[in-house]
C-alpha cells in the first residue's frame, strides 16, 4: 500500500522520466535514413542488374543478401504466372522444389483472381501459414504477398516472410511494395530482352540462308558455264583427234607391220583412241540435258569415272584398286549424275590423302546390301587411308559451303550436291571415318525389285 | 519519505523589459517560423505586437493565432495544430495566461506526436520531443510557464484532462513584470490567490523536497506581502515584480512537488462552471487547509510565519490555525467570496464532483488521506451557502 503510493508519487513527479531529447530523436531518424538509403540501394541494384542479364535465381539471391539489413526477412520467394499456372521459380534460402506449381485453391490464386494489392498475413500462436508452399521448415509467422504488376496484368508475386511475429511496419510494407514494382519491371524487361534476342537470331538465320542460296545459284551458274565450255572444247578436240587417228591408221596400213615405225604408229592410234574415249566421257558428263533415268550398271560408272580421273590420282602416287562385284544388278538411275557423285568422292579421297606419309591407297568397291526389311540396295564405297574427319566436323560435312580445304581448291559444295543427288534417287550417302586412319563414303541406292 | 527526488525547471529570463529577449531566445532554439499563441485580451493590450516586433528584428517569420478561451478546450487545440502545420511553423511562442500556455503545450504535443489530445491524458504518454516552446506569461498565477502540466477540457466528457510530462516544461520562460500592468484588479487578485494555493499545496505535498520548500515558502511570503498592493495599484512595479516572482516560484514548487485536494476539487468545478480557476482555488483552499491540518500542523505554523503572522508564544496548533485565518483574511481583503455560488446544486451533483475529484492526480500528494465522503463534505461546505443565497 505504502509502496503503491510511493510509486504513484514518483510517477507524478517524474523521477523516472526526463524531457525528451532531440539528440535521441535525431539518432533514431538517422538510423531510419540509413535503412531507407539501403532500401534505395537495393532497388537501384535491381534496376542495374537486369542490364547484365541475370537469371531470376541470381536476382532473388542478390536481393536476399541485402534484405535482412532493411526488413525482417527469413524467406524470399518469387512466383511467376506462366500461362494458366503459378510457379515458384526462385527462393532464398534455396528450396529443391523450384518450378513447383501452386495449387489452384491457394490464397495466392485468390489474390490474383481478385486483382488485390499487397496482402499482409500474420499469425499469432502456432497456426499454419501458407501450406501451399513448402515453407513450413522456416516457421514463418509474418508474410507479405505482393503481386507483380505490369500495367494491369499480374505477372507474378513476391513473397517476403519472417519468423518474427507481428513485425512489419507501414514503412516495411511500403518498401516491399516498391521492391515488388521494381522486380516486376525487371522480369518484364528480361522477357522482352529474350524476345528481342530470339527475333534477332531468327532474322539472322533467314538472312544467312538467303545469302547461301544466292551464292549457290551463282556457283551453279558458274559450273553450268564451265560444263558448257568443257563440252565445247571436247567437241572441238574430237575432229582433230579423228584426223590424227585416221591418218595414223592409214600410215599403219601403208607401211605394214614390219616397218620400224609401226610400233610408234600403234602407240599413236592407241593413245588417240584413249583421248577420244576421254573426250566422249567428258561430253557425256557435261551434256546439258534433262536427267534421264535408265538402268545403270554401277561397275560401268566406276570404270568410266576412273578413266576420267585415274590419271590425276595416280600422278599423286596414290594406289587405286577396285573390288567390283560381278553380276551387280542394274539400278534405275541417271548415270551422268552418278558419275558426278563418284568423281566427287574420289577427288575428296585424293585430297584426304595429301600430306599422308605412309603408303596411300583408295579402294573402290561395289556390292549389294539387304536391310532388315528385306529391301535390297546397290552400294559403291570409296575408302581411303587418309587423315580422316575430326568428330566436330562430322556432322557438318554435308552442309553447303562447309570445307576444310583452302579457298582456291574447294567450294564446299561437292558433298552437299552429291547427297542431293543420292536423295533424288531415294538413297543416301553414308560416312565412316576415324581420324588418322581414313574415311569411307558409301553411296547407297535402293533397287526397285522386278524392274532392274 | 522518498529516497530520490527530481527538480526540473526551464531556462528562465526574468526582469523588467525581459520581453525584449524573445527574438534572440527564439533564434537560439533554432526557430525559423514561430506559431504565436495568445488570447484576444492580450492581443488588445498590444503585448503580442511588442513580441512580434522583436521576432521581426531577429529576422524570424511568424503566424499569430489567438482564438483561445479561458479553461482551454480540446477543439481549440485541434484548430491550433491545423494552423501550425498548414502554415509551416517550426516553433511555438505563447504570450498570455495559463490558458494560451496550456494550449501551446497541447499544440506542441500533437505537432510532433500526432493523434488527438485525449491520447496524452495522464502521466508520461508523450513519445517524441516537442518543437521548441517559448512562454511569456501575462498573469502572475498559473505557473504554467515553468510546469510539466497542461490542463485541457474534454468538451464531450466535460472534464479537465491533466497531461503530465517532463517534455511539457517549456524551453524558455520569459517573465516580464511590466506585462502584468494591464491586468485588472479582479484578475490580478484571482491569479495571485492561484499562486498562493500552488505554494501552500506544494509546501504540504507528500512529494515536497527541500528545493520545492524553499520556492514554496518564499512564494507564500511574497504573496502575503505584495498581492494587496499589486491589486490596489496597476503601476506599482515593485509589487508586480514581487508577484511575478511569487507566481514563478510557486510554479517551480508545484511542478516538482505536485498539489493536493484543493486542486483536485477545483479542476472539477472549473470544467463545469467555467469559473476563474484562481478564484475557485482561493475559496476552496481554507476548507481543505482545515481538513488537512491534523496531517501537517508544523508546516501550517511555518506557513503562518511566512504570511507575516506573529506566532511568538503560540502553540504549534494555534500558529497553524493562524495560517488558515491569514488566507481567509487575504481573500476577504481582495473581495473574494467565501463560498461558491452554484445553481441547481443537488446531492447527486456533489456526489458526482466528489467521485471525479477522487480520480484526479492531485489527490495522490494531498498530505491527509482523502475518501469520497471527505470530498463530499468539503464540497458541501464550500458550495452550500451559495444555494441558500439563491
Short mmCIF file of N, CA, C and O in Angstrom, two decimals, chain A residues 248-352:
data_model
loop_
_atom_site.label_atom_id
_atom_site.label_comp_id
_atom_site.label_asym_id
_atom_site.label_seq_id
_atom_site.Cartn_x
_atom_site.Cartn_y
_atom_site.Cartn_z
N UNK A 248 47.00 -41.89 -138.70
CA UNK A 248 47.92 -42.88 -138.15
C UNK A 248 47.56 -44.28 -138.64
O UNK A 248 48.45 -45.07 -139.01
N UNK A 249 46.23 -44.57 -138.71
CA UNK A 249 45.79 -45.90 -139.18
C UNK A 249 46.13 -46.08 -140.66
O UNK A 249 46.57 -47.16 -141.10
N UNK A 250 45.96 -45.00 -141.46
CA UNK A 250 46.32 -45.06 -142.88
C UNK A 250 47.78 -45.37 -143.03
O UNK A 250 48.20 -46.22 -143.82
N UNK A 251 48.65 -44.69 -142.22
CA UNK A 251 50.10 -44.92 -142.28
C UNK A 251 50.43 -46.36 -141.91
O UNK A 251 51.26 -47.00 -142.54
N UNK A 252 49.71 -46.88 -140.89
CA UNK A 252 49.92 -48.26 -140.46
C UNK A 252 49.69 -49.23 -141.63
O UNK A 252 50.50 -50.11 -141.87
N UNK A 253 48.56 -49.02 -142.33
CA UNK A 253 48.23 -49.91 -143.43
C UNK A 253 49.24 -49.82 -144.54
O UNK A 253 49.68 -50.79 -145.11
N UNK A 254 49.69 -48.59 -144.84
CA UNK A 254 50.63 -48.40 -145.94
C UNK A 254 51.99 -48.98 -145.61
O UNK A 254 52.63 -49.63 -146.44
N UNK A 255 52.47 -48.76 -144.38
CA UNK A 255 53.83 -49.19 -144.05
C UNK A 255 53.91 -50.65 -143.63
O UNK A 255 54.95 -51.27 -143.74
N UNK A 256 52.84 -51.22 -143.24
CA UNK A 256 52.86 -52.64 -142.81
C UNK A 256 53.45 -52.82 -141.46
O UNK A 256 54.17 -51.94 -140.95
N UNK A 257 53.23 -53.98 -140.89
CA UNK A 257 53.64 -54.22 -139.50
C UNK A 257 55.15 -54.37 -139.33
O UNK A 257 55.67 -54.27 -138.24
N UNK A 258 55.89 -54.58 -140.49
CA UNK A 258 57.32 -54.81 -140.35
C UNK A 258 58.11 -53.53 -140.27
O UNK A 258 59.28 -53.53 -139.92
N UNK A 259 57.43 -52.46 -140.62
CA UNK A 259 58.16 -51.18 -140.68
C UNK A 259 58.64 -50.78 -139.29
O UNK A 259 57.93 -51.00 -138.30
N UNK A 260 59.88 -50.21 -139.19
CA UNK A 260 60.40 -49.84 -137.85
C UNK A 260 59.50 -48.84 -137.10
O UNK A 260 59.48 -48.81 -135.88
N UNK A 261 58.73 -48.05 -137.86
CA UNK A 261 57.90 -47.03 -137.19
C UNK A 261 56.54 -47.55 -136.75
O UNK A 261 55.73 -46.81 -136.18
N UNK A 262 56.28 -48.86 -137.07
CA UNK A 262 54.92 -49.38 -136.83
C UNK A 262 54.55 -49.35 -135.33
O UNK A 262 53.41 -49.10 -134.95
N UNK A 263 55.55 -49.62 -134.46
CA UNK A 263 55.27 -49.56 -133.01
C UNK A 263 54.83 -48.17 -132.60
O UNK A 263 53.89 -47.98 -131.82
N UNK A 264 55.54 -47.15 -133.13
CA UNK A 264 55.20 -45.76 -132.80
C UNK A 264 53.79 -45.44 -133.25
O UNK A 264 53.01 -44.80 -132.53
N UNK A 265 53.44 -45.95 -134.49
CA UNK A 265 52.12 -45.67 -135.01
C UNK A 265 51.04 -46.33 -134.16
O UNK A 265 49.98 -45.76 -133.90
N UNK A 266 51.35 -47.57 -133.73
CA UNK A 266 50.38 -48.26 -132.85
C UNK A 266 50.09 -47.45 -131.57
O UNK A 266 48.98 -47.28 -131.15
N UNK A 267 51.20 -46.94 -131.02
CA UNK A 267 51.04 -46.10 -129.79
C UNK A 267 50.18 -44.88 -130.06
O UNK A 267 49.32 -44.50 -129.26
N UNK A 268 50.44 -44.27 -131.27
CA UNK A 268 49.65 -43.06 -131.60
C UNK A 268 48.17 -43.41 -131.68
O UNK A 268 47.32 -42.71 -131.12
N UNK A 269 47.89 -44.53 -132.36
CA UNK A 269 46.48 -44.91 -132.52
C UNK A 269 45.85 -45.23 -131.15
O UNK A 269 44.77 -44.75 -130.81
N UNK A 270 46.59 -46.01 -130.32
CA UNK A 270 46.05 -46.39 -129.02
C UNK A 270 45.76 -45.16 -128.17
O UNK A 270 44.66 -44.99 -127.58
N UNK A 271 46.76 -44.31 -128.11
CA UNK A 271 46.58 -43.10 -127.28
C UNK A 271 45.50 -42.19 -127.85
O UNK A 271 44.74 -41.56 -127.12
N UNK A 272 45.47 -42.14 -129.20
CA UNK A 272 44.44 -41.33 -129.83
C UNK A 272 43.06 -41.82 -129.45
O UNK A 272 42.17 -41.03 -129.11
N UNK A 273 42.90 -43.18 -129.51
CA UNK A 273 41.59 -43.74 -129.16
C UNK A 273 41.25 -43.44 -127.70
O UNK A 273 40.11 -43.15 -127.35
N UNK A 274 42.29 -43.53 -126.86
CA UNK A 274 42.06 -43.22 -125.43
C UNK A 274 41.59 -41.78 -125.25
O UNK A 274 40.67 -41.48 -124.49
N UNK A 275 42.26 -40.90 -125.99
CA UNK A 275 41.85 -39.50 -125.94
C UNK A 275 40.40 -39.34 -126.36
O UNK A 275 39.62 -38.61 -125.74
N UNK A 276 40.05 -40.05 -127.44
CA UNK A 276 38.68 -39.95 -127.92
C UNK A 276 37.67 -40.40 -126.85
O UNK A 276 36.62 -39.80 -126.68
N UNK A 277 38.07 -41.51 -126.18
CA UNK A 277 37.20 -42.03 -125.11
C UNK A 277 36.99 -40.99 -123.99
O UNK A 277 35.88 -40.74 -123.53
N UNK A 278 38.14 -40.38 -123.64
CA UNK A 278 38.06 -39.36 -122.56
C UNK A 278 37.15 -38.22 -122.99
O UNK A 278 36.28 -37.76 -122.24
N UNK A 279 37.36 -37.82 -124.25
CA UNK A 279 36.56 -36.70 -124.75
C UNK A 279 35.08 -37.07 -124.75
O UNK A 279 34.22 -36.29 -124.34
N UNK A 280 34.84 -38.32 -125.18
CA UNK A 280 33.46 -38.76 -125.24
C UNK A 280 32.80 -38.75 -123.85
O UNK A 280 31.69 -38.29 -123.66
N UNK A 281 33.56 -39.29 -122.85
CA UNK A 281 33.05 -39.30 -121.47
C UNK A 281 32.79 -37.89 -120.95
O UNK A 281 31.80 -37.63 -120.26
N UNK A 282 33.73 -37.03 -121.27
CA UNK A 282 33.58 -35.63 -120.83
C UNK A 282 32.31 -35.04 -121.42
O UNK A 282 31.53 -34.38 -120.74
N UNK A 283 32.09 -35.35 -122.73
CA UNK A 283 30.88 -34.85 -123.37
C UNK A 283 29.63 -35.42 -122.71
O UNK A 283 28.66 -34.72 -122.47
N UNK A 284 29.70 -36.70 -122.40
CA UNK A 284 28.56 -37.35 -121.75
C UNK A 284 28.25 -36.68 -120.40
O UNK A 284 27.13 -36.36 -120.06
N UNK A 285 29.33 -36.48 -119.63
CA UNK A 285 29.18 -35.89 -118.29
C UNK A 285 28.63 -34.46 -118.36
O UNK A 285 27.79 -34.06 -117.55
N UNK A 286 29.14 -33.72 -119.31
CA UNK A 286 28.82 -32.30 -119.33
C UNK A 286 27.56 -31.98 -120.11
O UNK A 286 27.14 -30.84 -120.15
N UNK A 287 26.96 -33.03 -120.70
CA UNK A 287 25.81 -32.75 -121.57
C UNK A 287 24.68 -32.06 -120.81
O UNK A 287 24.29 -32.47 -119.72
N UNK A 288 24.17 -30.99 -121.34
CA UNK A 288 23.16 -30.19 -120.63
C UNK A 288 21.77 -30.69 -120.99
O UNK A 288 20.97 -29.99 -121.59
N UNK A 289 21.48 -31.91 -120.66
CA UNK A 289 20.17 -32.45 -120.99
C UNK A 289 19.41 -32.76 -119.72
O UNK A 289 20.03 -32.98 -118.68
N UNK A 290 18.10 -32.80 -119.80
CA UNK A 290 17.37 -33.18 -118.60
C UNK A 290 17.83 -34.57 -118.18
O UNK A 290 18.09 -35.42 -119.03
N UNK A 291 18.00 -34.80 -116.85
CA UNK A 291 18.50 -36.09 -116.41
C UNK A 291 17.58 -37.22 -116.87
O UNK A 291 16.36 -37.11 -116.77
N UNK A 292 18.17 -38.21 -117.37
CA UNK A 292 17.40 -39.36 -117.84
C UNK A 292 17.67 -40.53 -116.93
O UNK A 292 18.82 -40.81 -116.60
N UNK A 293 16.61 -41.15 -116.45
CA UNK A 293 16.79 -42.30 -115.59
C UNK A 293 16.74 -43.55 -116.45
O UNK A 293 15.81 -43.73 -117.24
N UNK A 294 17.79 -44.36 -116.30
CA UNK A 294 17.87 -45.59 -117.10
C UNK A 294 18.54 -46.66 -116.27
O UNK A 294 19.26 -46.34 -115.32
N UNK A 295 18.31 -47.94 -116.56
CA UNK A 295 19.01 -49.00 -115.82
C UNK A 295 20.52 -48.77 -115.96
O UNK A 295 21.03 -48.63 -117.07
N UNK A 296 21.17 -48.66 -114.83
CA UNK A 296 22.58 -48.28 -114.87
C UNK A 296 23.40 -49.32 -114.11
O UNK A 296 23.00 -49.76 -113.02
N UNK A 297 24.53 -49.67 -114.69
CA UNK A 297 25.44 -50.60 -114.03
C UNK A 297 26.48 -49.79 -113.28
O UNK A 297 27.25 -49.03 -113.89
N UNK A 298 26.50 -49.94 -111.94
CA UNK A 298 27.43 -49.14 -111.13
C UNK A 298 28.87 -49.46 -111.48
O UNK A 298 29.73 -48.59 -111.42
N UNK A 299 29.13 -50.73 -111.85
CA UNK A 299 30.50 -51.08 -112.21
C UNK A 299 30.96 -50.29 -113.42
O UNK A 299 32.09 -49.81 -113.48
N UNK A 300 30.03 -50.11 -114.38
CA UNK A 300 30.37 -49.31 -115.58
C UNK A 300 30.65 -47.87 -115.18
O UNK A 300 31.54 -47.23 -115.72
N UNK A 301 29.84 -47.35 -114.22
CA UNK A 301 30.06 -45.98 -113.76
C UNK A 301 31.46 -45.85 -113.18
O UNK A 301 32.19 -44.91 -113.49
N UNK A 302 31.84 -46.86 -112.38
CA UNK A 302 33.16 -46.80 -111.75
C UNK A 302 34.24 -46.78 -112.83
O UNK A 302 35.16 -45.94 -112.81
N UNK A 303 34.11 -47.69 -113.83
CA UNK A 303 35.12 -47.76 -114.90
C UNK A 303 35.22 -46.43 -115.64
O UNK A 303 36.29 -45.90 -115.90
N UNK A 304 34.03 -45.88 -115.95
CA UNK A 304 34.00 -44.65 -116.74
C UNK A 304 34.67 -43.51 -115.97
O UNK A 304 35.47 -42.78 -116.51
N UNK A 305 34.32 -43.39 -114.69
CA UNK A 305 34.86 -42.28 -113.89
C UNK A 305 36.38 -42.45 -113.73
O UNK A 305 37.13 -41.48 -113.84
N UNK A 306 36.78 -43.69 -113.47
CA UNK A 306 38.22 -43.91 -113.29
C UNK A 306 38.98 -43.51 -114.55
O UNK A 306 40.07 -42.97 -114.47
N UNK A 307 38.36 -43.77 -115.71
CA UNK A 307 39.05 -43.39 -116.94
C UNK A 307 39.25 -41.88 -117.02
O UNK A 307 40.17 -41.40 -117.65
N UNK A 308 38.35 -41.16 -116.36
CA UNK A 308 38.48 -39.70 -116.38
C UNK A 308 39.50 -39.19 -115.35
O UNK A 308 40.23 -38.26 -115.62
N UNK A 309 39.50 -39.78 -114.16
CA UNK A 309 40.29 -39.16 -113.06
C UNK A 309 41.44 -40.02 -112.56
O UNK A 309 42.25 -39.57 -111.74
N UNK A 310 41.54 -41.30 -113.06
CA UNK A 310 42.56 -42.20 -112.50
C UNK A 310 43.95 -41.62 -112.70
O UNK A 310 44.80 -41.69 -111.81
N UNK A 311 44.14 -41.01 -113.85
CA UNK A 311 45.46 -40.47 -114.14
C UNK A 311 45.88 -39.43 -113.09
O UNK A 311 46.96 -39.50 -112.52
N UNK A 312 44.93 -38.52 -112.81
CA UNK A 312 45.22 -37.46 -111.81
C UNK A 312 45.56 -38.06 -110.44
O UNK A 312 46.44 -37.58 -109.74
N UNK A 313 44.83 -39.13 -110.10
CA UNK A 313 45.04 -39.72 -108.77
C UNK A 313 46.37 -40.46 -108.73
O UNK A 313 47.16 -40.27 -107.80
N UNK A 314 46.62 -41.24 -109.79
CA UNK A 314 47.89 -41.97 -109.85
C UNK A 314 49.08 -41.03 -109.81
O UNK A 314 50.09 -41.32 -109.22
N UNK A 315 48.93 -39.90 -110.48
CA UNK A 315 50.01 -38.93 -110.56
C UNK A 315 50.46 -38.52 -109.15
O UNK A 315 51.58 -38.15 -108.92
N UNK A 316 49.53 -38.54 -108.18
CA UNK A 316 49.88 -38.16 -106.81
C UNK A 316 50.50 -39.32 -106.03
O UNK A 316 50.68 -39.22 -104.82
N UNK A 317 50.80 -40.41 -106.72
CA UNK A 317 51.43 -41.57 -106.06
C UNK A 317 50.47 -42.33 -105.19
O UNK A 317 50.84 -42.94 -104.20
N UNK A 318 49.18 -42.26 -105.56
CA UNK A 318 48.18 -42.98 -104.80
C UNK A 318 47.78 -44.24 -105.57
O UNK A 318 47.52 -44.20 -106.77
N UNK A 319 47.76 -45.33 -104.84
CA UNK A 319 47.41 -46.62 -105.45
C UNK A 319 45.89 -46.77 -105.47
O UNK A 319 45.25 -46.69 -104.43
N UNK A 320 45.30 -46.94 -106.67
CA UNK A 320 43.85 -47.10 -106.76
C UNK A 320 43.55 -48.56 -107.08
O UNK A 320 44.12 -49.12 -108.04
N UNK A 321 42.74 -49.19 -106.25
CA UNK A 321 42.35 -50.55 -106.59
C UNK A 321 40.83 -50.69 -106.53
O UNK A 321 40.17 -49.93 -105.81
N UNK A 322 40.31 -51.61 -107.27
CA UNK A 322 38.85 -51.77 -107.31
C UNK A 322 38.50 -53.19 -106.91
O UNK A 322 39.27 -54.12 -107.08
N UNK A 323 37.30 -53.28 -106.28
CA UNK A 323 36.78 -54.59 -105.90
C UNK A 323 35.32 -54.60 -106.32
O UNK A 323 34.43 -54.27 -105.54
N UNK A 324 35.09 -54.91 -107.61
CA UNK A 324 33.75 -54.76 -108.16
C UNK A 324 33.01 -56.09 -108.14
O UNK A 324 33.55 -57.11 -108.54
N UNK A 325 31.79 -56.03 -107.62
CA UNK A 325 31.01 -57.27 -107.50
C UNK A 325 30.56 -57.72 -108.90
O UNK A 325 30.03 -56.91 -109.65
N UNK A 326 30.76 -58.98 -109.21
CA UNK A 326 30.28 -59.47 -110.51
C UNK A 326 28.75 -59.61 -110.46
O UNK A 326 28.18 -59.71 -109.37
N UNK A 327 28.11 -59.54 -111.56
CA UNK A 327 26.65 -59.68 -111.67
C UNK A 327 25.90 -58.66 -110.81
O UNK A 327 24.87 -58.96 -110.20
N UNK A 328 26.44 -57.48 -110.77
CA UNK A 328 25.78 -56.40 -109.98
C UNK A 328 24.48 -56.01 -110.67
O UNK A 328 24.48 -55.71 -111.87
N UNK A 329 23.34 -56.03 -109.96
CA UNK A 329 22.08 -55.66 -110.62
C UNK A 329 22.13 -54.20 -111.06
O UNK A 329 22.77 -53.37 -110.42
N UNK A 330 21.42 -53.96 -112.17
CA UNK A 330 21.36 -52.56 -112.62
C UNK A 330 20.37 -51.80 -111.74
O UNK A 330 19.40 -52.37 -111.27
N UNK A 331 20.64 -50.53 -111.60
CA UNK A 331 19.76 -49.71 -110.76
C UNK A 331 19.20 -48.58 -111.62
O UNK A 331 19.89 -48.09 -112.51
N UNK A 332 17.94 -48.23 -111.36
CA UNK A 332 17.35 -47.12 -112.12
C UNK A 332 17.96 -45.81 -111.64
O UNK A 332 17.73 -45.40 -110.52
N UNK A 333 18.77 -45.23 -112.52
CA UNK A 333 19.46 -44.02 -112.08
C UNK A 333 19.88 -43.20 -113.27
O UNK A 333 19.83 -43.65 -114.41
N UNK A 334 20.28 -42.01 -113.00
CA UNK A 334 20.84 -41.16 -114.02
C UNK A 334 22.36 -41.32 -113.97
O UNK A 334 23.03 -40.85 -113.05
N UNK A 335 22.89 -41.98 -114.94
CA UNK A 335 24.31 -42.34 -114.92
C UNK A 335 25.22 -41.12 -114.84
O UNK A 335 26.20 -41.11 -114.10
N UNK A 336 24.80 -40.12 -115.56
CA UNK A 336 25.62 -38.90 -115.57
C UNK A 336 25.77 -38.30 -114.16
O UNK A 336 26.84 -37.89 -113.75
N UNK A 337 24.63 -38.30 -113.39
CA UNK A 337 24.67 -37.74 -112.03
C UNK A 337 25.49 -38.64 -111.11
O UNK A 337 26.22 -38.16 -110.25
N UNK A 338 25.38 -39.96 -111.34
CA UNK A 338 26.18 -40.86 -110.50
C UNK A 338 27.66 -40.64 -110.77
O UNK A 338 28.48 -40.70 -109.86
N UNK A 339 27.99 -40.36 -112.06
CA UNK A 339 29.38 -40.01 -112.40
C UNK A 339 29.85 -38.87 -111.51
O UNK A 339 30.92 -38.89 -110.92
N UNK A 340 28.98 -37.91 -111.45
CA UNK A 340 29.33 -36.68 -110.70
C UNK A 340 29.58 -37.02 -109.22
O UNK A 340 30.55 -36.56 -108.63
N UNK A 341 28.71 -37.84 -108.65
CA UNK A 341 28.87 -38.20 -107.23
C UNK A 341 30.20 -38.92 -107.03
O UNK A 341 30.98 -38.58 -106.14
N UNK A 342 30.46 -39.89 -107.90
CA UNK A 342 31.67 -40.70 -107.73
C UNK A 342 32.93 -39.85 -107.92
O UNK A 342 33.91 -40.01 -107.19
N UNK A 343 32.90 -38.97 -108.90
CA UNK A 343 34.06 -38.08 -109.11
C UNK A 343 34.33 -37.29 -107.83
O UNK A 343 35.45 -37.17 -107.37
N UNK A 344 33.24 -36.77 -107.25
CA UNK A 344 33.39 -36.01 -106.01
C UNK A 344 34.02 -36.83 -104.91
O UNK A 344 34.95 -36.38 -104.23
N UNK A 345 33.52 -38.05 -104.76
CA UNK A 345 34.03 -38.89 -103.67
C UNK A 345 35.51 -39.22 -103.90
O UNK A 345 36.31 -39.19 -102.97
N UNK A 346 35.88 -39.47 -105.18
CA UNK A 346 37.27 -39.82 -105.47
C UNK A 346 38.20 -38.62 -105.25
O UNK A 346 39.27 -38.76 -104.67
N UNK A 347 37.76 -37.47 -105.72
CA UNK A 347 38.63 -36.30 -105.56
C UNK A 347 38.78 -35.94 -104.07
O UNK A 347 39.85 -35.55 -103.63
N UNK A 348 37.69 -36.11 -103.28
CA UNK A 348 37.78 -35.86 -101.82
C UNK A 348 38.77 -36.84 -101.20
O UNK A 348 39.57 -36.46 -100.34
N UNK A 349 38.71 -38.12 -101.66
CA UNK A 349 39.62 -39.14 -101.11
C UNK A 349 41.06 -38.75 -101.42
O UNK A 349 41.93 -38.84 -100.55
N UNK A 350 41.25 -38.31 -102.64
CA UNK A 350 42.61 -37.90 -103.02
C UNK A 350 43.09 -36.76 -102.12
O UNK A 350 44.19 -36.79 -101.59
N UNK A 351 42.22 -35.77 -101.91
CA UNK A 351 42.61 -34.62 -101.08
C UNK A 351 42.88 -35.05 -99.64
O UNK A 351 43.75 -34.49 -98.98
N UNK A 352 42.13 -36.04 -99.18
CA UNK A 352 42.31 -36.50 -97.78
C UNK A 352 43.66 -37.20 -97.62
O UNK A 352 44.16 -37.32 -96.49
#
